[in-house]
Amino acid sequence: MPMSQEFKQRLFPRIREIAAHYGTPFHIYDEAGILATGAALKQAFAGIDGFREYYAVKALPNPRILALMKDMDFGFDCSSIPELVMSRRIGARGEEIMFTSNNTSREEFDAAAAEGGCILNLDDISLLAKVPNFPELICFRYNPGPRRTGNVIIGNPVEAKYGIAHDQVISAYRMAMERGARRFGLHTMVASNERDCTYIIETARMLLELTALVDDELGIQFEFVNIGGGLGIPYRPEDNALDLATMAQEITAQFNEFKARRGFAPRMYMESGRWMTGPHGVLVTTAINHKNIYRKYIGVDSCMSSLMRPALYGSYHHIDVVGKENVPATEVYDVVGSLCENNDKFAVQRHLPPIHDGDLLVIQDTGAHGYAMGFQYNGRLRPKELLLRTDGSVELIRRPETVEDYLRTLEFAPDTMPAPGR
Ligand SMILES: *Cc1c(COP(=O)(O)O)cnc(C)c1O
């Protein structure tokens, strides 16, 4: 089931009033839903000492949302300097931040080390020599290659640019020790939007076994394994939800078994983005045009600058027409934006109730990789973001982009190099 029923019950009775106050389009996020999901995640893994979620900032990089994560004592998974800056701005420090970059630059290493540092997660063995001030705590991202078949979105690990290869693992940690590392973690990210919990259970097993291998070889007791993000959510009404309880039970059992066998178990970290916020956001947009040519089109007042997933991956996002939830879906529409790309479609050949100009459409499950992925191509600007707070109030947490924002990078000091020989 897309978008939680609780969120729907909180939002739908007030949606016209909210749309009238703020104007469409906007993403609106459900504070109560995010907090409940965070509490459930902690509860599920309470049996693993030191369990911690590092929220994947890229999923919904808004400081107000990150502050909710901080309140739940979550850390932050960052992979760029702006993400580091935003996480630190809301007060995250040191080991509350994991920096999981790839193709890392010197500038990024410097930013990672600034302001009390963070957990550095190295993507390649060649980067060992490039870390300016080698930290005491180091982590590597592992790419299992042919040992795992990737899931649908991430694909085959052999073709993935991330991480160190299996046969590099021992030398990577040995070299890290030579550079002065004394504390160690191990990370992987082999799934995306995976709703089969056995895949993620196998990931945890794979990492635990690998730490044992390194320990046997180098005498390293790992402080943590980070199983990555990639927990899937149901976007389609017929999709099953990931079985969090079974997943947590099985992974907890693995940690207990590991501890019984080896007298010690690492902590477990996770860096979910989609799981934490995906179902707790929707894009609210108004139907402004309809046209009938070879197909019937509903034009709305937002476009792929607000939500790229349908255009990028052909992703399904469920749509409700406000006030017509119980009207039979007798029409077949393409729901489109106004960008000059034919893949600027929120829905293709979707069965929906008859839609009229002025109807509010709720495009669901935009709380992760929604606003964040938007771009400005074609001069299409990004929308505002709202937070539906637990007490029922609504807060503007990002204003919409303006033409002035769009033109801002054209304001700069002139800088021209003379032609050669002048
Ligand atoms: C994108 C990403 C995540 C979050 O993925 P979700 O599918 O949103 O859970 C976590 N870790 C890394 C390294 C990522 O690149």
PDB file of C-alpha atoms in Angstrom, residues 309-409:
ATOM      1  CA  ARG A 309      11.676   9.135 -10.676  1.00  0.00           C
ATOM      2  CA  PRO A 310       8.962   8.385 -13.265  1.00  0.00           C
ATOM      3  CA  ALA A 311      11.043   9.914 -16.063  1.00  0.00           C
ATOM      4  CA  LEU A 312      14.336   8.484 -14.849  1.00  0.00           C
ATOM      5  CA  TYR A 313      13.344   4.935 -13.946  1.00  0.00           C
ATOM      6  CA  GLY A 314       9.802   4.593 -15.245  1.00  0.00           C
ATOM      7  CA  SER A 315       8.783   4.428 -11.596  1.00  0.00           C
ATOM      8  CA  TYR A 316       5.173   4.139 -10.556  1.00  0.00           C
ATOM      9  CA  HIS A 317       3.816   6.733  -8.135  1.00  0.00           C
ATOM     10  CA  HIS A 318       0.240   6.225  -7.048  1.00  0.00           C
ATOM     11  CA  ILE A 319      -2.096   9.164  -7.638  1.00  0.00           C
ATOM     12  CA  ASP A 320      -5.254  10.126  -5.822  1.00  0.00           C
ATOM     13  CA  VAL A 321      -7.594  12.845  -7.014  1.00  0.00           C
ATOM     14  CA  VAL A 322      -8.770  14.738  -3.938  1.00  0.00           C
ATOM     15  CA  GLY A 323     -12.488  14.304  -3.312  1.00  0.00           C
ATOM     16  CA  LYS A 324     -12.742  11.569  -5.948  1.00  0.00           C
ATOM     17  CA  GLU A 325     -11.222   8.675  -3.975  1.00  0.00           C
ATOM     18  CA  ASN A 326     -14.450   6.734  -4.385  1.00  0.00           C
ATOM     19  CA  VAL A 327     -15.245   7.763  -7.949  1.00  0.00           C
ATOM     20  CA  PRO A 328     -14.670   4.861 -10.378  1.00  0.00           C
ATOM     21  CA  ALA A 329     -11.464   5.082 -12.468  1.00  0.00           C
ATOM     22  CA  THR A 330     -13.264   5.265 -15.802  1.00  0.00           C
ATOM     23  CA  GLU A 331     -10.693   7.411 -17.622  1.00  0.00           C
ATOM     24  CA  VAL A 332      -7.229   6.579 -18.947  1.00  0.00           C
ATOM     25  CA  TYR A 333      -4.833   9.519 -18.762  1.00  0.00           C
ATOM     26  CA  ASP A 334      -1.221  10.495 -19.130  1.00  0.00           C
ATOM     27  CA  VAL A 335      -0.585  12.968 -16.296  1.00  0.00           C
ATOM     28  CA  VAL A 336       2.019  15.402 -17.560  1.00  0.00           C
ATOM     29  CA  GLY A 337       4.098  18.434 -16.633  1.00  0.00           C
ATOM     30  CA  SER A 338       5.116  21.285 -18.870  1.00  0.00           C
ATOM     31  CA  LEU A 339       8.771  20.513 -19.514  1.00  0.00           C
ATOM     32  CA  CYS A 340       9.789  20.104 -23.166  1.00  0.00           C
ATOM     33  CA  GLU A 341      10.599  16.427 -22.816  1.00  0.00           C
ATOM     34  CA  ASN A 342       8.081  13.772 -23.648  1.00  0.00           C
ATOM     35  CA  ASN A 343       9.106  11.714 -20.617  1.00  0.00           C
ATOM     36  CA  ASP A 344       7.838  14.532 -18.368  1.00  0.00           C
ATOM     37  CA  LYS A 345       4.945  12.344 -17.256  1.00  0.00           C
ATOM     38  CA  PHE A 346       3.936  11.487 -13.690  1.00  0.00           C
ATOM     39  CA  ALA A 347       1.726   8.688 -14.964  1.00  0.00           C
ATOM     40  CA  VAL A 348       1.301   6.949 -18.302  1.00  0.00           C
ATOM     41  CA  GLN A 349      -2.012   5.403 -19.374  1.00  0.00           C
ATOM     42  CA  ARG A 350      -3.233   5.483 -15.774  1.00  0.00           C
ATOM     43  CA  HIS A 351      -6.811   4.580 -14.891  1.00  0.00           C
ATOM     44  CA  LEU A 352      -8.189   7.512 -12.907  1.00  0.00           C
ATOM     45  CA  PRO A 353     -11.548   9.101 -12.185  1.00  0.00           C
ATOM     46  CA  PRO A 354     -12.551  11.933 -14.537  1.00  0.00           C
ATOM     47  CA  ILE A 355     -10.311  14.924 -13.727  1.00  0.00           C
ATOM     48  CA  HIS A 356     -11.300  18.550 -14.209  1.00  0.00           C
ATOM     49  CA  ASP A 357      -9.255  21.741 -14.165  1.00  0.00           C
ATOM     50  CA  GLY A 358      -8.726  22.793 -10.563  1.00  0.00           C
ATOM     51  CA  ASP A 359      -8.728  19.258  -9.150  1.00  0.00           C
ATOM     52  CA  LEU A 360      -5.949  18.538  -6.655  1.00  0.00           C
ATOM     53  CA  LEU A 361      -3.799  15.510  -7.428  1.00  0.00           C
ATOM     54  CA  VAL A 362      -1.788  13.786  -4.715  1.00  0.00           C
ATOM     55  CA  ILE A 363       1.251  12.029  -6.168  1.00  0.00           C
ATOM     56  CA  GLN A 364       2.339   9.630  -3.464  1.00  0.00           C
ATOM     57  CA  ASP A 365       5.579   8.385  -1.901  1.00  0.00           C
ATOM     58  CA  THR A 366       7.706  11.389  -2.780  1.00  0.00           C
ATOM     59  CA  GLY A 367       9.372  11.633   0.651  1.00  0.00           C
ATOM     60  CA  ALA A 368      12.666  10.168  -0.603  1.00  0.00           C
ATOM     61  CA  HIS A 369      14.534  10.891  -3.832  1.00  0.00           C
ATOM     62  CA  GLY A 370      11.682  13.230  -4.766  1.00  0.00           C
ATOM     63  CA  TYR A 371      12.393  16.921  -4.259  1.00  0.00           C
ATOM     64  CA  ALA A 372      16.056  16.029  -3.882  1.00  0.00           C
ATOM     65  CA  MET A 373      16.471  14.773  -7.437  1.00  0.00           C
ATOM     66  CA  GLY A 374      14.752  17.718  -9.077  1.00  0.00           C
ATOM     67  CA  PHE A 375      16.644  19.768 -11.601  1.00  0.00           C
ATOM     68  CA  GLN A 376      16.221  23.094 -13.375  1.00  0.00           C
ATOM     69  CA  TYR A 377      16.428  21.999 -16.981  1.00  0.00           C
ATOM     70  CA  ASN A 378      14.248  24.080 -19.260  1.00  0.00           C
ATOM     71  CA  GLY A 379      14.042  26.789 -16.604  1.00  0.00           C
ATOM     72  CA  ARG A 380      11.612  24.707 -14.595  1.00  0.00           C
ATOM     73  CA  LEU A 381      11.983  25.575 -10.947  1.00  0.00           C
ATOM     74  CA  ARG A 382      11.692  23.453  -7.862  1.00  0.00           C
ATOM     75  CA  PRO A 383       8.661  23.670  -5.589  1.00  0.00           C
ATOM     76  CA  LYS A 384       8.244  24.450  -1.902  1.00  0.00           C
ATOM     77  CA  GLU A 385       8.299  21.878   0.862  1.00  0.00           C
ATOM     78  CA  LEU A 386       5.922  21.737   3.809  1.00  0.00           C
ATOM     79  CA  LEU A 387       5.904  19.751   7.020  1.00  0.00           C
ATOM     80  CA  LEU A 388       2.641  18.502   8.513  1.00  0.00           C
ATOM     81  CA  ARG A 389       3.593  18.576  12.173  1.00  0.00           C
ATOM     82  CA  THR A 390       2.489  16.142  14.818  1.00  0.00           C
ATOM     83  CA  ASP A 391       0.320  18.801  16.448  1.00  0.00           C
ATOM     84  CA  GLY A 392      -1.549  19.364  13.174  1.00  0.00           C
ATOM     85  CA  SER A 393       0.124  22.626  12.269  1.00  0.00           C
ATOM     86  CA  VAL A 394       1.776  23.028   8.885  1.00  0.00           C
ATOM     87  CA  GLU A 395       5.199  24.618   8.450  1.00  0.00           C
ATOM     88  CA  LEU A 396       6.893  25.908   5.321  1.00  0.00           C
ATOM     89  CA  ILE A 397      10.307  24.222   5.397  1.00  0.00           C
ATOM     90  CA  ARG A 398      11.579  25.376   2.014  1.00  0.00           C
ATOM     91  CA  ARG A 399      10.392  28.231  -0.148  1.00  0.00           C
ATOM     92  CA  PRO A 400       9.930  27.677  -3.862  1.00  0.00           C
ATOM     93  CA  GLU A 401      12.768  28.549  -6.208  1.00  0.00           C
ATOM     94  CA  THR A 402      12.484  31.876  -7.962  1.00  0.00           C
ATOM     95  CA  VAL A 403      13.681  33.210 -11.287  1.00  0.00           C
ATOM     96  CA  GLU A 404      16.268  35.197  -9.269  1.00  0.00           C
ATOM     97  CA  ASP A 405      17.620  31.920  -7.829  1.00  0.00           C
ATOM     98  CA  TYR A 406      17.838  30.533 -11.335  1.00  0.00           C
ATOM     99  CA  LEU A 407      19.765  33.566 -12.558  1.00  0.00           C
ATOM    100  CA  ARG A 408      22.047  33.861  -9.512  1.00  0.00           C
ATOM    101  CA  THR A 409      25.013  32.007 -11.015  1.00  0.00           C
TER     102      THR A 409
END
